[in-house]
PDB file of C-alpha atoms in Angstrom:
ATOM      1  CA  MET A 296      -7.208  -9.053 -13.205  1.00  0.00           C
ATOM      2  CA  ILE A 297     -10.509  -8.145 -11.547  1.00  0.00           C
ATOM      3  CA  ILE A 298     -11.867  -4.819 -12.805  1.00  0.00           C
ATOM      4  CA  PHE A 299     -13.417  -2.864  -9.947  1.00  0.00           C
ATOM      5  CA  MET A 300     -16.497  -0.852 -10.986  1.00  0.00           C
ATOM      6  CA  SER A 301     -16.541   1.199  -7.776  1.00  0.00           C
ATOM      7  CA  ASP A 302     -13.472   2.676  -6.107  1.00  0.00           C
ATOM      8  CA  ILE A 303     -14.571   1.903  -2.531  1.00  0.00           C
ATOM      9  CA  ILE A 304     -13.493  -1.357  -0.888  1.00  0.00           C
ATOM     10  CA  CYS A 305     -15.203  -2.695   2.220  1.00  0.00           C
ATOM     11  CA  VAL A 306     -12.919  -4.133   4.904  1.00  0.00           C
ATOM     12  CA  THR A 307     -14.847  -6.269   7.373  1.00  0.00           C
ATOM     13  CA  ASN A 308     -14.697  -6.283  11.159  1.00  0.00           C
ATOM     14  CA  ARG A 309     -17.552  -8.302  12.587  1.00  0.00           C
ATOM     15  CA  SER A 310     -16.886  -6.989  16.117  1.00  0.00           C
ATOM     16  CA  LEU A 311     -18.077  -3.561  14.928  1.00  0.00           C
ATOM     17  CA  CYS A 312     -21.215  -4.951  13.313  1.00  0.00           C
ATOM     18  CA  LYS A 313     -24.577  -3.896  14.758  1.00  0.00           C
ATOM     19  CA  GLU A 314     -26.481  -6.832  13.238  1.00  0.00           C
ATOM     20  CA  ASP A 315     -25.891 -10.397  12.122  1.00  0.00           C
ATOM     21  CA  PHE A 316     -22.572 -10.276  10.300  1.00  0.00           C
ATOM     22  CA  LEU A 317     -23.641 -12.282   7.252  1.00  0.00           C
ATOM     23  CA  GLN A 318     -26.767 -10.169   6.872  1.00  0.00           C
ATOM     24  CA  ARG A 319     -24.561  -7.088   6.876  1.00  0.00           C
ATOM     25  CA  VAL A 320     -22.215  -8.659   4.315  1.00  0.00           C
ATOM     26  CA  GLU A 321     -25.188  -9.374   2.062  1.00  0.00           C
ATOM     27  CA  LYS A 322     -26.341  -5.756   2.276  1.00  0.00           C
ATOM     28  CA  ILE A 323     -22.834  -4.563   1.458  1.00  0.00           C
ATOM     29  CA  ALA A 324     -22.482  -6.932  -1.498  1.00  0.00           C
ATOM     30  CA  ALA A 325     -25.896  -5.879  -2.813  1.00  0.00           C
ATOM     31  CA  ALA A 326     -24.706  -2.248  -2.811  1.00  0.00           C
ATOM     32  CA  ASN A 327     -21.860  -3.253  -5.177  1.00  0.00           C
ATOM     33  CA  PRO A 328     -18.601  -1.932  -3.687  1.00  0.00           C
ATOM     34  CA  ALA A 329     -15.322  -2.480  -5.519  1.00  0.00           C
ATOM     35  CA  ALA A 330     -14.612  -5.518  -3.346  1.00  0.00           C
ATOM     36  CA  ILE A 331     -15.045  -6.954   0.131  1.00  0.00           C
ATOM     37  CA  ILE A 332     -11.914  -7.848   2.103  1.00  0.00           C
ATOM     38  CA  LEU A 333     -12.745 -10.472   4.729  1.00  0.00           C
ATOM     39  CA  ARG A 334     -10.419  -9.307   7.492  1.00  0.00           C
ATOM     40  CA  GLU A 335     -11.203 -11.425  10.546  1.00  0.00           C
ATOM     41  CA  LYS A 336      -7.729 -12.169  11.847  1.00  0.00           C
ATOM     42  CA  ASP A 337      -8.810 -13.270  15.324  1.00  0.00           C
ATOM     43  CA  LEU A 338     -10.344 -16.480  13.986  1.00  0.00           C
ATOM     44  CA  THR A 339      -8.633 -19.836  13.800  1.00  0.00           C
ATOM     45  CA  LYS A 340      -7.905 -21.222  10.365  1.00  0.00           C
ATOM     46  CA  GLU A 341     -10.935 -23.528  10.482  1.00  0.00           C
ATOM     47  CA  GLU A 342     -13.234 -20.790  11.786  1.00  0.00           C
ATOM     48  CA  TYR A 343     -12.028 -18.438   9.074  1.00  0.00           C
ATOM     49  CA  LYS A 344     -12.475 -21.093   6.391  1.00  0.00           C
ATOM     50  CA  LYS A 345     -16.077 -21.715   7.458  1.00  0.00           C
ATOM     51  CA  LEU A 346     -16.856 -17.989   7.399  1.00  0.00           C
ATOM     52  CA  ALA A 347     -14.998 -17.454   4.119  1.00  0.00           C
ATOM     53  CA  LYS A 348     -17.116 -20.092   2.379  1.00  0.00           C
ATOM     54  CA  GLN A 349     -20.267 -18.234   3.416  1.00  0.00           C
ATOM     55  CA  VAL A 350     -18.957 -14.810   2.454  1.00  0.00           C
ATOM     56  CA  LEU A 351     -17.616 -16.060  -0.886  1.00  0.00           C
ATOM     57  CA  GLN A 352     -21.057 -17.459  -1.661  1.00  0.00           C
ATOM     58  CA  ILE A 353     -22.693 -14.117  -0.912  1.00  0.00           C
ATOM     59  CA  CYS A 354     -20.149 -12.208  -2.997  1.00  0.00           C
ATOM     60  CA  GLU A 355     -20.576 -14.608  -5.913  1.00  0.00           C
ATOM     61  CA  LYS A 356     -24.341 -14.047  -5.783  1.00  0.00           C
ATOM     62  CA  TYR A 357     -23.832 -10.311  -6.292  1.00  0.00           C
ATOM     63  CA  GLN A 358     -20.711 -10.637  -8.482  1.00  0.00           C
ATOM     64  CA  VAL A 359     -18.622  -8.622  -6.030  1.00  0.00           C
ATOM     65  CA  PRO A 360     -14.944  -9.618  -5.686  1.00  0.00           C
ATOM     66  CA  CYS A 361     -14.150 -11.194  -2.316  1.00  0.00           C
ATOM     67  CA  ILE A 362     -10.566 -10.823  -1.137  1.00  0.00           C
ATOM     68  CA  LEU A 363      -9.519 -13.144   1.659  1.00  0.00           C
ATOM     69  CA  HIS A 364      -7.086 -11.833   4.277  1.00  0.00           C
ATOM     70  CA  SER A 365      -3.966 -13.359   5.872  1.00  0.00           C
ATOM     71  CA  PHE A 366      -5.041 -17.018   5.635  1.00  0.00           C
ATOM     72  CA  THR A 367      -3.087 -18.009   2.528  1.00  0.00           C
ATOM     73  CA  ASP A 368      -3.712 -21.727   2.994  1.00  0.00           C
ATOM     74  CA  VAL A 369      -7.459 -21.177   3.234  1.00  0.00           C
ATOM     75  CA  ALA A 370      -7.481 -19.072   0.082  1.00  0.00           C
ATOM     76  CA  ILE A 371      -5.599 -21.793  -1.815  1.00  0.00           C
ATOM     77  CA  GLU A 372      -7.822 -24.563  -0.429  1.00  0.00           C
ATOM     78  CA  LEU A 373     -10.945 -22.650  -1.510  1.00  0.00           C
ATOM     79  CA  SER A 374      -9.444 -21.883  -4.945  1.00  0.00           C
ATOM     80  CA  THR A 375     -10.000 -18.146  -4.555  1.00  0.00           C
ATOM     81  CA  GLU A 376      -8.104 -15.796  -6.838  1.00  0.00           C
ATOM     82  CA  ALA A 377      -7.630 -12.828  -4.500  1.00  0.00           C
ATOM     83  CA  ILE A 378      -5.855 -12.350  -1.178  1.00  0.00           C
ATOM     84  CA  HIS A 379      -4.659  -9.442   0.953  1.00  0.00           C
ATOM     85  CA  LEU A 380      -1.662  -9.890   3.238  1.00  0.00           C
ATOM     86  CA  PRO A 381       0.444  -8.139   5.830  1.00  0.00           C
ATOM     87  CA  LEU A 382       3.971  -7.715   4.467  1.00  0.00           C
ATOM     88  CA  LEU A 383       5.304 -10.193   7.031  1.00  0.00           C
ATOM     89  CA  ILE A 384       3.258 -12.958   5.417  1.00  0.00           C
ATOM     90  CA  LEU A 385       3.836 -11.763   1.853  1.00  0.00           C
ATOM     91  CA  ARG A 386       7.610 -11.943   2.348  1.00  0.00           C
ATOM     92  CA  GLU A 387       7.334 -15.632   3.251  1.00  0.00           C
ATOM     93  CA  MET A 388       5.228 -16.639   0.256  1.00  0.00           C
ATOM     94  CA  THR A 389       6.810 -18.751  -2.448  1.00  0.00           C
ATOM     95  CA  GLU A 390       6.514 -17.849  -6.107  1.00  0.00           C
ATOM     96  CA  GLU A 391       4.371 -20.943  -6.563  1.00  0.00           C
ATOM     97  CA  GLN A 392       1.958 -19.716  -3.880  1.00  0.00           C
ATOM     98  CA  LYS A 393       1.813 -16.265  -5.431  1.00  0.00           C
ATOM     99  CA  SER A 394       1.036 -17.768  -8.815  1.00  0.00           C
ATOM    100  CA  ARG A 395      -2.256 -19.091  -7.410  1.00  0.00           C
ATOM    101  CA  PHE A 396      -3.641 -15.550  -7.179  1.00  0.00           C
ATOM    102  CA  LYS A 397      -4.687 -13.081  -9.845  1.00  0.00           C
ATOM    103  CA  VAL A 398      -5.138 -10.369  -7.221  1.00  0.00           C
ATOM    104  CA  LEU A 399      -2.481  -9.950  -4.540  1.00  0.00           C
ATOM    105  CA  GLY A 400      -2.544  -7.031  -2.123  1.00  0.00           C
ATOM    106  CA  ALA A 401      -0.560  -5.853   0.878  1.00  0.00           C
ATOM    107  CA  SER A 402      -0.909  -3.240   3.604  1.00  0.00           C
ATOM    108  CA  CYS A 403       1.845  -0.615   3.536  1.00  0.00           C
ATOM    109  CA  HIS A 404       2.755   2.077   6.046  1.00  0.00           C
ATOM    110  CA  SER A 405       5.755   3.681   4.323  1.00  0.00           C
ATOM    111  CA  LEU A 406       7.053   4.349   0.829  1.00  0.00           C
ATOM    112  CA  GLU A 407       9.714   1.695   1.363  1.00  0.00           C
ATOM    113  CA  GLU A 408       7.055  -0.899   2.170  1.00  0.00           C
ATOM    114  CA  ALA A 409       5.028   0.116  -0.888  1.00  0.00           C
ATOM    115  CA  LEU A 410       8.035  -0.320  -3.163  1.00  0.00           C
ATOM    116  CA  GLU A 411       8.793  -3.673  -1.553  1.00  0.00           C
ATOM    117  CA  ALA A 412       5.199  -4.854  -2.019  1.00  0.00           C
ATOM    118  CA  GLU A 413       5.377  -3.960  -5.697  1.00  0.00           C
ATOM    119  CA  ARG A 414       8.680  -5.844  -6.079  1.00  0.00           C
ATOM    120  CA  LEU A 415       7.130  -8.864  -4.375  1.00  0.00           C
ATOM    121  CA  GLY A 416       4.419  -9.048  -7.013  1.00  0.00           C
ATOM    122  CA  CYS A 417       1.447  -7.194  -5.546  1.00  0.00           C
ATOM    123  CA  THR A 418      -1.240  -6.100  -7.979  1.00  0.00           C
ATOM    124  CA  TYR A 419      -2.444  -3.371  -5.601  1.00  0.00           C
ATOM    125  CA  ILE A 420      -1.613  -1.982  -2.163  1.00  0.00           C
ATOM    126  CA  ILE A 421      -3.476  -0.366   0.704  1.00  0.00           C
ATOM    127  CA  ALA A 422      -1.698   2.659   2.193  1.00  0.00           C
ATOM    128  CA  GLY A 423      -2.522   4.044   5.592  1.00  0.00           C
ATOM    129  CA  HIS A 424      -3.586   5.293   7.816  1.00  0.00           C
ATOM    130  CA  ILE A 425      -4.193   8.591   6.042  1.00  0.00           C
ATOM    131  CA  PHE A 426      -6.407  10.490   8.499  1.00  0.00           C
ATOM    132  CA  ALA A 427      -6.948  10.127  12.228  1.00  0.00           C
ATOM    133  CA  THR A 428      -9.290   7.237  12.993  1.00  0.00           C
ATOM    134  CA  ASP A 429     -10.825   5.544  16.019  1.00  0.00           C
ATOM    135  CA  CYS A 430      -9.220   2.297  14.833  1.00  0.00           C
ATOM    136  CA  LYS A 431      -5.816   3.882  15.537  1.00  0.00           C
ATOM    137  CA  LYS A 432      -6.620   6.043  18.540  1.00  0.00           C
ATOM    138  CA  GLY A 433      -3.866   8.427  19.547  1.00  0.00           C
ATOM    139  CA  LEU A 434      -1.916   7.995  16.315  1.00  0.00           C
ATOM    140  CA  PRO A 435      -1.980  10.935  13.892  1.00  0.00           C
ATOM    141  CA  GLY A 436      -2.764  10.189  10.264  1.00  0.00           C
ATOM    142  CA  ARG A 437       0.130  10.046   7.819  1.00  0.00           C
ATOM    143  CA  GLY A 438      -1.640  12.566   5.615  1.00  0.00           C
ATOM    144  CA  LEU A 439      -2.211  13.284   1.960  1.00  0.00           C
ATOM    145  CA  ASP A 440       1.448  14.057   1.198  1.00  0.00           C
ATOM    146  CA  PHE A 441       2.298  10.516   2.328  1.00  0.00           C
ATOM    147  CA  LEU A 442      -0.426   9.150   0.043  1.00  0.00           C
ATOM    148  CA  LYS A 443       0.727  11.282  -2.905  1.00  0.00           C
ATOM    149  CA  SER A 444       4.303  10.078  -2.433  1.00  0.00           C
ATOM    150  CA  ILE A 445       3.273   6.435  -2.610  1.00  0.00           C
ATOM    151  CA  CYS A 446       0.942   6.960  -5.570  1.00  0.00           C
ATOM    152  CA  GLY A 447       3.701   8.786  -7.417  1.00  0.00           C
ATOM    153  CA  ASN A 448       6.318   6.104  -6.879  1.00  0.00           C
ATOM    154  CA  VAL A 449       4.546   2.822  -7.604  1.00  0.00           C
ATOM    155  CA  SER A 450       2.910   1.684 -10.803  1.00  0.00           C
ATOM    156  CA  ILE A 451       0.192  -0.447  -9.197  1.00  0.00           C
ATOM    157  CA  PRO A 452      -3.155   0.844  -7.845  1.00  0.00           C
ATOM    158  CA  VAL A 453      -3.080   2.364  -4.360  1.00  0.00           C
ATOM    159  CA  TYR A 454      -6.110   2.341  -2.072  1.00  0.00           C
ATOM    160  CA  ALA A 455      -6.085   4.678   0.919  1.00  0.00           C
ATOM    161  CA  ILE A 456      -7.351   3.642   4.348  1.00  0.00           C
ATOM    162  CA  GLY A 457      -7.920   5.398   7.649  1.00  0.00           C
ATOM    163  CA  GLY A 458     -10.479   8.018   8.618  1.00  0.00           C
ATOM    164  CA  ILE A 459     -11.898   8.380   5.117  1.00  0.00           C
ATOM    165  CA  ASP A 460     -15.517   9.420   4.660  1.00  0.00           C
ATOM    166  CA  SER A 461     -17.550  10.986   1.870  1.00  0.00           C
ATOM    167  CA  SER A 462     -16.238  14.457   2.788  1.00  0.00           C
ATOM    168  CA  LYS A 463     -12.624  13.355   2.269  1.00  0.00           C
ATOM    169  CA  ILE A 464     -12.882  11.001  -0.690  1.00  0.00           C
ATOM    170  CA  GLU A 465     -12.196  13.678  -3.317  1.00  0.00           C
ATOM    171  CA  THR A 466      -8.920  14.641  -1.635  1.00  0.00           C
ATOM    172  CA  VAL A 467      -7.927  10.973  -1.763  1.00  0.00           C
ATOM    173  CA  ARG A 468      -8.803  10.734  -5.449  1.00  0.00           C
ATOM    174  CA  ASN A 469      -6.959  13.976  -6.146  1.00  0.00           C
ATOM    175  CA  ALA A 470      -3.861  12.431  -4.555  1.00  0.00           C
ATOM    176  CA  GLU A 471      -4.015   9.897  -7.435  1.00  0.00           C
ATOM    177  CA  ALA A 472      -5.213   7.017  -5.257  1.00  0.00           C
ATOM    178  CA  LYS A 473      -7.283   4.425  -7.076  1.00  0.00           C
ATOM    179  CA  GLY A 474      -9.840   4.566  -4.281  1.00  0.00           C
ATOM    180  CA  ALA A 475     -10.355   4.013  -0.579  1.00  0.00           C
ATOM    181  CA  CYS A 476     -10.977   1.248   1.954  1.00  0.00           C
ATOM    182  CA  ILE A 477     -13.661   1.683   4.611  1.00  0.00           C
ATOM    183  CA  MET A 478     -14.219  -0.478   7.685  1.00  0.00           C
ATOM    184  CA  SER A 479     -16.356   1.009  10.479  1.00  0.00           C
ATOM    185  CA  GLY A 480     -18.596   2.979   8.131  1.00  0.00           C
ATOM    186  CA  PHE A 481     -19.705  -0.159   6.317  1.00  0.00           C
ATOM    187  CA  MET A 482     -20.082  -2.126   9.525  1.00  0.00           C
ATOM    188  CA  GLN A 483     -22.148   0.499  11.349  1.00  0.00           C
ATOM    189  CA  CYS A 484     -24.048   2.681   8.866  1.00  0.00           C
ATOM    190  CA  GLU A 485     -27.842   2.609   8.964  1.00  0.00           C
ATOM    191  CA  ASP A 486     -28.332   2.064   5.223  1.00  0.00           C
ATOM    192  CA  VAL A 487     -25.455   0.571   3.237  1.00  0.00           C
ATOM    193  CA  GLU A 488     -26.632   1.589  -0.229  1.00  0.00           C
ATOM    194  CA  THR A 489     -27.153   5.214   0.794  1.00  0.00           C
ATOM    195  CA  TYR A 490     -23.795   5.207   2.566  1.00  0.00           C
ATOM    196  CA  LEU A 491     -21.907   3.860  -0.452  1.00  0.00           C
ATOM    197  CA  ASN A 492     -23.715   6.222  -2.829  1.00  0.00           C
ATOM    198  CA  GLY A 493     -22.257   9.074  -0.796  1.00  0.00           C
ATOM    199  CA  PHE A 494     -18.850   8.130  -2.210  1.00  0.00           C
ATOM    200  CA  ALA A 495     -20.062   7.903  -5.801  1.00  0.00           C
ATOM    201  CA  LEU A 496     -17.576   8.937  -8.450  1.00  0.00           C
ATOM    202  CA  GLY A 497     -18.297  12.421  -9.668  1.00  0.00           C
ATOM    203  CA  SER A 498     -20.606  13.238  -6.749  1.00  0.00           C
TER     204      SER A 498
END
Protein backbone atom coordinates (compact mmCIF):
# COMPACT_ATOMS: atom_id res chain seq x y z
CA MET A 1 0.00 0.00 0.00
CA ILE A 2 1.32 3.45 -0.91
CA ILE A 3 1.82 5.64 2.16
CA PHE A 4 0.78 9.21 1.41
CA MET A 5 2.97 11.82 3.16
CA SER A 6 0.55 14.68 2.44
CA ASP A 7 -3.22 14.46 2.78
CA ILE A 8 -4.00 16.49 -0.36
CA ILE A 9 -4.52 14.71 -3.68
CA CYS A 10 -4.38 16.56 -6.99
CA VAL A 11 -7.04 15.62 -9.55
CA THR A 12 -6.10 16.81 -13.02
CA ASN A 13 -8.22 18.62 -15.59
CA ARG A 14 -6.07 19.94 -18.40
CA SER A 15 -8.93 22.07 -19.77
CA LEU A 16 -8.63 24.25 -16.65
CA CYS A 17 -4.86 24.59 -16.97
CA LYS A 18 -3.44 28.06 -17.64
CA GLU A 19 -0.11 26.75 -18.97
CA ASP A 20 1.32 23.71 -20.70
CA PHE A 21 -0.29 20.77 -18.93
CA LEU A 22 2.87 18.73 -18.44
CA GLN A 23 4.70 21.75 -17.08
CA ARG A 24 1.90 22.19 -14.57
CA VAL A 25 2.03 18.50 -13.64
CA GLU A 26 5.76 18.81 -13.02
CA LYS A 27 5.22 21.78 -10.71
CA ILE A 28 2.54 19.87 -8.83
CA ALA A 29 4.70 16.76 -8.48
CA ALA A 30 7.64 18.87 -7.28
CA ALA A 31 5.41 20.27 -4.50
CA ASN A 32 4.85 16.70 -3.24
CA PRO A 33 1.09 16.18 -2.87
CA ALA A 34 -0.25 12.87 -1.58
CA ALA A 35 -0.85 11.71 -5.15
CA ILE A 36 -1.85 12.89 -8.61
CA ILE A 37 -4.97 11.38 -10.18
CA LEU A 38 -4.79 11.67 -13.97
CA ARG A 39 -8.46 12.29 -14.70
CA GLU A 40 -8.71 13.06 -18.41
CA LYS A 41 -11.80 11.09 -19.37
CA ASP A 42 -12.42 12.87 -22.68
CA LEU A 43 -9.37 11.26 -24.28
CA THR A 44 -9.37 8.10 -26.35
CA LYS A 45 -7.60 5.10 -24.91
CA GLU A 46 -4.51 5.70 -27.05
CA GLU A 47 -4.43 9.42 -26.27
CA TYR A 48 -4.76 8.69 -22.57
CA LYS A 49 -2.04 6.05 -22.71
CA LYS A 50 0.38 8.48 -24.37
CA LEU A 51 -0.34 11.15 -21.75
CA ALA A 52 -0.21 8.65 -18.88
CA LYS A 53 3.29 7.54 -19.88
CA GLN A 54 4.48 11.15 -19.67
CA VAL A 55 2.75 11.87 -16.37
CA LEU A 56 3.95 8.60 -14.82
CA GLN A 57 7.50 9.55 -15.76
CA ILE A 58 7.15 12.93 -14.08
CA CYS A 59 5.62 11.41 -10.94
CA GLU A 60 8.37 8.79 -10.74
CA LYS A 61 10.98 11.56 -10.93
CA TYR A 62 9.51 13.20 -7.82
CA GLN A 63 8.40 9.94 -6.15
CA VAL A 64 4.77 11.05 -6.09
CA PRO A 65 2.13 8.32 -6.56
CA CYS A 66 0.30 8.58 -9.88
CA ILE A 67 -3.21 7.14 -9.94
CA LEU A 68 -4.66 6.51 -13.38
CA HIS A 69 -8.39 7.08 -13.89
CA SER A 70 -11.07 5.01 -15.66
CA PHE A 71 -8.80 3.40 -18.28
CA THR A 72 -8.28 0.02 -16.62
CA ASP A 73 -6.71 -1.55 -19.69
CA VAL A 74 -4.17 1.25 -19.96
CA ALA A 75 -3.23 0.93 -16.30
CA ILE A 76 -2.68 -2.82 -16.72
CA GLU A 77 -0.72 -2.37 -19.95
CA LEU A 78 1.56 0.19 -18.25
CA SER A 79 1.96 -2.03 -15.16
CA THR A 80 0.83 0.73 -12.81
CA GLU A 81 -0.26 -0.22 -9.31
CA ALA A 82 -2.94 2.41 -8.70
CA ILE A 83 -6.24 3.25 -10.39
CA HIS A 84 -9.34 5.29 -9.58
CA LEU A 85 -12.69 4.29 -11.06
CA PRO A 86 -16.31 5.31 -11.29
CA LEU A 87 -18.44 2.65 -9.59
CA LEU A 88 -19.93 1.64 -12.94
CA ILE A 89 -16.51 0.48 -14.10
CA LEU A 90 -15.49 -0.98 -10.74
CA ARG A 91 -18.57 -3.21 -10.70
CA GLU A 92 -17.51 -4.76 -14.01
CA MET A 93 -13.94 -5.54 -12.98
CA THR A 94 -12.95 -9.15 -12.45
CA GLU A 95 -11.10 -10.27 -9.34
CA GLU A 96 -8.10 -10.98 -11.55
CA GLN A 97 -8.12 -7.39 -12.81
CA LYS A 98 -8.43 -6.03 -9.29
CA SER A 99 -5.50 -8.14 -8.17
CA ARG A 100 -3.24 -6.14 -10.52
CA PHE A 101 -3.59 -3.06 -8.31
CA LYS A 102 -2.26 -2.28 -4.85
CA VAL A 103 -4.29 0.93 -4.75
CA LEU A 104 -7.90 0.86 -5.92
CA GLY A 105 -10.20 3.84 -5.47
CA ALA A 106 -13.74 4.80 -6.40
CA SER A 107 -15.87 7.94 -6.42
CA CYS A 108 -18.89 7.73 -4.12
CA HIS A 109 -21.89 10.01 -3.77
CA SER A 110 -23.85 8.21 -1.04
CA LEU A 111 -23.23 6.03 1.99
CA GLU A 112 -24.59 3.05 0.07
CA GLU A 113 -22.05 3.59 -2.70
CA ALA A 114 -19.24 3.93 -0.16
CA LEU A 115 -20.17 0.63 1.48
CA GLU A 116 -20.40 -1.02 -1.93
CA ALA A 117 -16.97 0.31 -2.94
CA GLU A 118 -15.47 -1.12 0.23
CA ARG A 119 -17.12 -4.51 -0.43
CA LEU A 120 -15.74 -4.47 -3.97
CA GLY A 121 -12.20 -4.20 -2.67
CA CYS A 122 -11.37 -0.49 -2.73
CA THR A 123 -8.42 0.62 -0.64
CA TYR A 124 -9.75 4.19 -0.45
CA ILE A 125 -12.71 6.22 -1.68
CA ILE A 126 -13.40 9.80 -2.72
CA ALA A 127 -16.64 11.22 -1.32
CA GLY A 128 -18.32 14.27 -2.75
CA HIS A 129 -19.14 16.80 -3.50
CA ILE A 130 -18.93 18.24 0.00
CA PHE A 131 -19.22 21.99 -0.60
CA ALA A 132 -20.66 24.00 -3.47
CA THR A 133 -18.23 24.14 -6.39
CA ASP A 134 -18.05 25.63 -9.87
CA CYS A 135 -17.48 22.10 -11.19
CA LYS A 136 -21.03 21.25 -10.07
CA LYS A 137 -22.79 24.55 -10.67
CA GLY A 138 -26.30 24.73 -9.27
CA LEU A 139 -25.92 21.62 -7.12
CA PRO A 140 -25.64 22.19 -3.37
CA GLY A 141 -22.84 20.41 -1.54
CA ARG A 142 -23.71 17.27 0.41
CA GLY A 143 -22.09 18.77 3.49
CA LEU A 144 -19.97 17.72 6.42
CA ASP A 145 -22.65 15.49 7.98
CA PHE A 146 -22.62 13.43 4.78
CA LEU A 147 -18.82 13.18 4.99
CA LYS A 148 -18.91 12.23 8.68
CA SER A 149 -21.46 9.51 7.97
CA ILE A 150 -19.26 7.91 5.33
CA CYS A 151 -16.09 8.20 7.41
CA GLY A 152 -17.88 6.61 10.35
CA ASN A 153 -19.20 3.65 8.40
CA VAL A 154 -16.27 2.46 6.30
CA SER A 155 -12.91 1.20 7.44
CA ILE A 156 -10.91 2.46 4.45
CA PRO A 157 -9.53 6.01 4.02
CA VAL A 158 -11.99 8.62 2.75
CA TYR A 159 -10.88 11.66 0.77
CA ALA A 160 -13.34 14.53 0.42
CA ILE A 161 -13.82 16.44 -2.83
CA GLY A 162 -15.77 19.50 -3.89
CA GLY A 163 -15.28 23.15 -3.00
CA ILE A 164 -12.46 22.50 -0.55
CA ASP A 165 -9.82 25.16 0.03
CA SER A 166 -7.35 25.96 2.79
CA SER A 167 -10.09 27.65 4.84
CA LYS A 168 -12.19 24.47 4.88
CA ILE A 169 -9.56 21.75 5.16
CA GLU A 170 -9.66 21.58 8.97
CA THR A 171 -13.41 20.93 8.95
CA VAL A 172 -12.78 18.07 6.53
CA ARG A 173 -10.06 16.63 8.75
CA ASN A 174 -12.27 17.03 11.81
CA ALA A 175 -14.93 14.97 10.02
CA GLU A 176 -12.37 12.12 10.14
CA ALA A 177 -11.57 12.26 6.42
CA LYS A 178 -8.08 11.11 5.52
CA GLY A 179 -7.66 14.21 3.38
CA ALA A 180 -9.03 16.07 0.39
CA CYS A 181 -8.90 16.10 -3.41
CA ILE A 182 -8.42 19.39 -5.26
CA MET A 183 -8.84 20.00 -8.98
CA SER A 184 -9.23 23.64 -10.10
CA GLY A 185 -6.98 25.03 -7.38
CA PHE A 186 -4.03 22.96 -8.55
CA MET A 187 -4.74 23.64 -12.20
CA GLN A 188 -5.07 27.42 -11.83
CA CYS A 189 -3.09 28.65 -8.82
CA GLU A 190 -0.21 31.05 -9.44
CA ASP A 191 2.35 29.15 -7.35
CA VAL A 192 1.75 25.46 -6.69
CA GLU A 193 4.12 25.06 -3.76
CA THR A 194 2.67 28.05 -1.91
CA TYR A 195 -0.84 26.82 -2.68
CA LEU A 196 -0.20 23.32 -1.34
CA ASN A 197 1.60 24.66 1.74
CA GLY A 198 -1.63 26.45 2.60
CA PHE A 199 -3.15 23.04 3.34
CA ALA A 200 -0.23 21.86 5.46
CA LEU A 201 -1.10 19.57 8.34
CA GLY A 202 -1.16 21.48 11.58
CA SER A 203 -1.24 24.88 9.87
